[in-house]
């Protein structure tokens, strides 16, 4: 089927003596049948496997209900309008929903909405959340407190899958235990001029359908690029029920075995059937990835499309550092050539210090340590102190940078958040 | 010249020059196809462009685009003149037979998916300012400084920078050892910056998509040369370029790893022609890639050594291979028992022992076992980095061991893959790099070097598998 025969003997690849369309159609039917059976088997077996492996940990939905015979938990629905705004701003919306209108500024911009409840976590291993108007720049967490430890707020991320309604498995979180006294949402990030609508939070009892819905939501979970994206692509939230790759491999593997049997029975092409059993799950995984890439591109367009280079930097994640570097380039530092020492509390691999160094190129920068290295300084060298460095301070009266029992004669040439710039005056003889 | 035109010229010129030379060289043996010429042409052309920049720097003239570009163009004319004076041999035309509809349909579907993927990636790359960490920390700064001064300003270690007299101009970088990283990628960026006229343009990183296209052409071309039918060769391209981790290194451009992977893979694919046809041109091409690989990244130095070792090993039959294995085994016993310590003039100490490995220009590695299997399994079999690649590859390797005929037919690509994976496993299980497996910061990038080899091996194996005969009536389709 696939061997054109070009590498043995002749120097020209010849077109293959391929199987015909009918033979391929037969092989495709075998593969589709095998994939369908494989999917059916896995869909029914996996929850039982999970139940068995997880029962000992008391984290599985099956265990949760089985542990309380006689308890017939029914879904516990909380409408958006039932939530009380603890932080940020919100307004009632249609159908008992709630529109989050404002995030409260602080360390992060955030809104917190909660509701008192009285329930046993074991009865509700799943949460269905119906939230409209989310975007990739905002992060949603389901939060709760328990009677055993009311001062601690526990949380689990509610990934953005692009759909309005999703299901999250709570039982996998080891802190979703005991008597729950309050639940709610913690939202931070950016709303982007849209008031997301909280329609409903529904705590659900154990059910296979909910398990698969939660797995599907995890597989669809969307995150924007991070600085780790060029190093690893987990593809799902950190605590995932089932890896999509493992799921696809199991699906393909079982289908492959079935196809080998079926193909012999109906005299279909073994290789074509087997290959399709691998290729179709591969394409399914690939489409999941393409959706993520396309969603990421939408986000990238939103941030950068139609903007100049400078505007793009100002729209990027570290616009503050870029603005600061531009200020230093144009108003503070001399043309590139002078030696610059960048001081910062972060260690060697600190993002802020390294990114500022990049933005300051082609200035000649030594970017290590948090205190000046006195013996290497020459008169006229510049020192940039990025952010506050504990213990390092400027003595304006003496014109000195001081740390510990040391002092360095400098002129402060600029002071503007997030840093200060000094010029070394040299040691007076 | 507009920035876009400059960026396109910076890609097209090396591609054309490299293509002309590859065409002429491979034409001596009539063992090539359009895709092989196109793919190798780009990689070789980029190597030549970086060499032209270096040569220009040696003249002491200010760095610019048009000088080295003219030299490159002259080289291209020389190649074209050679081809004109001594026409190349044309490969025999493949026996044309109408492809069944399903083959065309499958190939079209896969190519459509790839087109969608790389259009998405291309737009992402062009819209976003330089993003990934190592790109702006390690690779771009040298190019930016050289672009600014129009000269190859030296980069020194942080300690040496502190001791510099005021009149000396030298730079250092924020990552402690980055100053000594090979300069291939900064040169490549500098080439783009000079053409575009800016050090802050996404256009500079378009080659990160071009190199993916070139590798796709090389993979397709070599699979076809190896006898794969069109759908299998397209399937190979799809398997490689649908992989998220391969995609992300084009979308978030600026790392060296995709270049290392492409160069190493191109060398290995060329070596299979050397293996099967004794084609000296392909052996020479592999050696050129070994040189390029060593200039791209420090692991590229090891991969270059691997290319040279493969060049020797895959031409040997089993008996000679075993004969070669005996002294190698003896050497291994010596290393593990007593160790080897040499002082290599001009390079430094070389130490190979059970406790320590020191390789000049590469580094010092204390040898200790580190249990990183969970992280490796997670990275390769659970995360979405590689789709099902390593499952399929593992199955193919097992199959090849069970059927010696298959192993013999795919020996070169098998050996390259096994050697590369063994090297990666050794690095993460036995050296201090294990921490980069545990935090996943490096391990996937390392397996990127093996991914094209895995796809190539799997496809060659598939090509060798016997098909269950279809009924004669079905063959007509």
Short mmCIF file of N, CA and C in Angstrom, two decimals, chain B residues 182 260 264 290 293-310 350 352 357-363 365 419-420 422-424 426-427 449:
data_model
loop_
_atom_site.label_atom_id
_atom_site.label_comp_id
_atom_site.label_asym_id
_atom_site.label_seq_id
_atom_site.Cartn_x
_atom_site.Cartn_y
_atom_site.Cartn_z
N UNK B 182 27.08 28.94 21.28
CA UNK B 182 27.42 29.09 19.85
C UNK B 182 26.60 30.20 19.19
N UNK B 260 18.32 23.17 15.57
CA UNK B 260 19.15 22.00 15.86
C UNK B 260 18.43 20.74 15.37
N UNK B 264 19.96 18.42 12.46
CA UNK B 264 20.32 17.05 12.81
C UNK B 264 19.51 16.05 11.98
N UNK B 290 26.73 18.73 10.21
CA UNK B 290 27.41 18.52 11.49
C UNK B 290 28.08 19.83 11.92
N UNK B 293 25.32 22.28 12.90
CA UNK B 293 24.70 21.86 14.16
C UNK B 293 25.56 22.31 15.36
N UNK B 294 26.87 22.15 15.19
CA UNK B 294 27.78 22.50 16.29
C UNK B 294 27.78 24.00 16.55
N UNK B 295 27.34 24.78 15.56
CA UNK B 295 27.32 26.24 15.74
C UNK B 295 25.99 26.76 16.26
N UNK B 296 25.04 25.86 16.45
CA UNK B 296 23.71 26.31 16.83
C UNK B 296 23.48 26.29 18.34
N UNK B 297 23.99 25.25 18.99
CA UNK B 297 23.74 25.12 20.42
C UNK B 297 24.75 24.13 20.99
N UNK B 298 25.03 24.20 22.26
CA UNK B 298 26.04 23.29 22.81
C UNK B 298 25.67 21.82 22.61
N UNK B 299 24.41 21.40 22.84
CA UNK B 299 24.10 19.99 22.53
C UNK B 299 24.32 19.66 21.06
N UNK B 300 24.29 20.68 20.22
CA UNK B 300 24.54 20.47 18.80
C UNK B 300 25.95 19.96 18.55
N UNK B 301 26.86 20.26 19.46
CA UNK B 301 28.24 19.76 19.32
C UNK B 301 28.24 18.23 19.47
N UNK B 302 27.47 17.76 20.45
CA UNK B 302 27.36 16.31 20.65
C UNK B 302 26.65 15.68 19.45
N UNK B 303 25.59 16.33 18.99
CA UNK B 303 24.85 15.77 17.85
C UNK B 303 25.74 15.75 16.60
N UNK B 304 26.60 16.74 16.49
CA UNK B 304 27.54 16.75 15.35
C UNK B 304 28.45 15.53 15.43
N UNK B 305 28.92 15.24 16.64
CA UNK B 305 29.74 14.04 16.84
C UNK B 305 28.96 12.78 16.48
N UNK B 306 27.68 12.81 16.81
CA UNK B 306 26.83 11.65 16.52
C UNK B 306 26.68 11.48 15.00
N UNK B 307 26.55 12.59 14.29
CA UNK B 307 26.43 12.52 12.83
C UNK B 307 27.69 11.86 12.24
N UNK B 308 28.83 12.29 12.75
CA UNK B 308 30.08 11.73 12.22
C UNK B 308 30.20 10.24 12.56
N UNK B 309 29.80 9.89 13.79
CA UNK B 309 29.85 8.48 14.18
C UNK B 309 28.90 7.65 13.31
N UNK B 310 27.73 8.20 13.04
CA UNK B 310 26.75 7.48 12.20
C UNK B 310 27.27 7.33 10.78
N UNK B 350 39.93 16.62 28.53
CA UNK B 350 38.87 15.67 28.21
C UNK B 350 38.92 14.57 29.27
N UNK B 352 36.81 11.18 30.71
CA UNK B 352 35.70 10.23 30.59
C UNK B 352 35.91 9.18 31.67
N UNK B 357 32.38 13.29 33.46
CA UNK B 357 32.62 13.48 32.02
C UNK B 357 32.91 14.96 31.80
N UNK B 358 34.07 15.23 31.20
CA UNK B 358 34.40 16.61 30.84
C UNK B 358 34.71 16.64 29.35
N UNK B 359 33.96 17.44 28.64
CA UNK B 359 34.18 17.52 27.18
C UNK B 359 34.45 18.98 26.84
N UNK B 360 35.58 19.22 26.17
CA UNK B 360 35.90 20.62 25.82
C UNK B 360 34.76 21.26 25.02
N UNK B 361 34.47 22.51 25.36
CA UNK B 361 33.43 23.32 24.70
C UNK B 361 32.02 22.85 25.01
N UNK B 362 31.90 21.76 25.74
CA UNK B 362 30.56 21.28 26.08
C UNK B 362 30.28 21.47 27.57
N UNK B 363 31.16 20.92 28.42
CA UNK B 363 30.96 21.15 29.84
C UNK B 363 31.44 19.99 30.70
N UNK B 365 30.37 17.23 33.62
CA UNK B 365 29.17 16.54 34.10
C UNK B 365 29.57 15.49 35.12
N UNK B 419 20.34 5.88 19.01
CA UNK B 419 21.51 6.60 19.53
C UNK B 419 21.10 7.94 20.14
N UNK B 420 20.25 8.65 19.43
CA UNK B 420 19.83 9.98 19.90
C UNK B 420 19.03 9.85 21.21
N UNK B 422 19.08 7.35 23.30
CA UNK B 422 19.97 6.86 24.36
C UNK B 422 20.78 8.01 24.94
N UNK B 423 21.26 8.88 24.08
CA UNK B 423 22.02 10.04 24.54
C UNK B 423 21.17 10.93 25.45
N UNK B 424 19.93 11.17 25.02
CA UNK B 424 19.05 12.03 25.83
C UNK B 424 18.74 11.38 27.18
N UNK B 426 20.61 9.23 28.75
CA UNK B 426 21.83 9.30 29.56
C UNK B 426 21.96 10.68 30.21
N UNK B 427 21.74 11.70 29.42
CA UNK B 427 21.90 13.07 29.94
C UNK B 427 20.96 13.30 31.13
N UNK B 449 14.86 16.99 19.20
CA UNK B 449 15.91 16.56 18.28
C UNK B 449 15.63 15.14 17.76
#
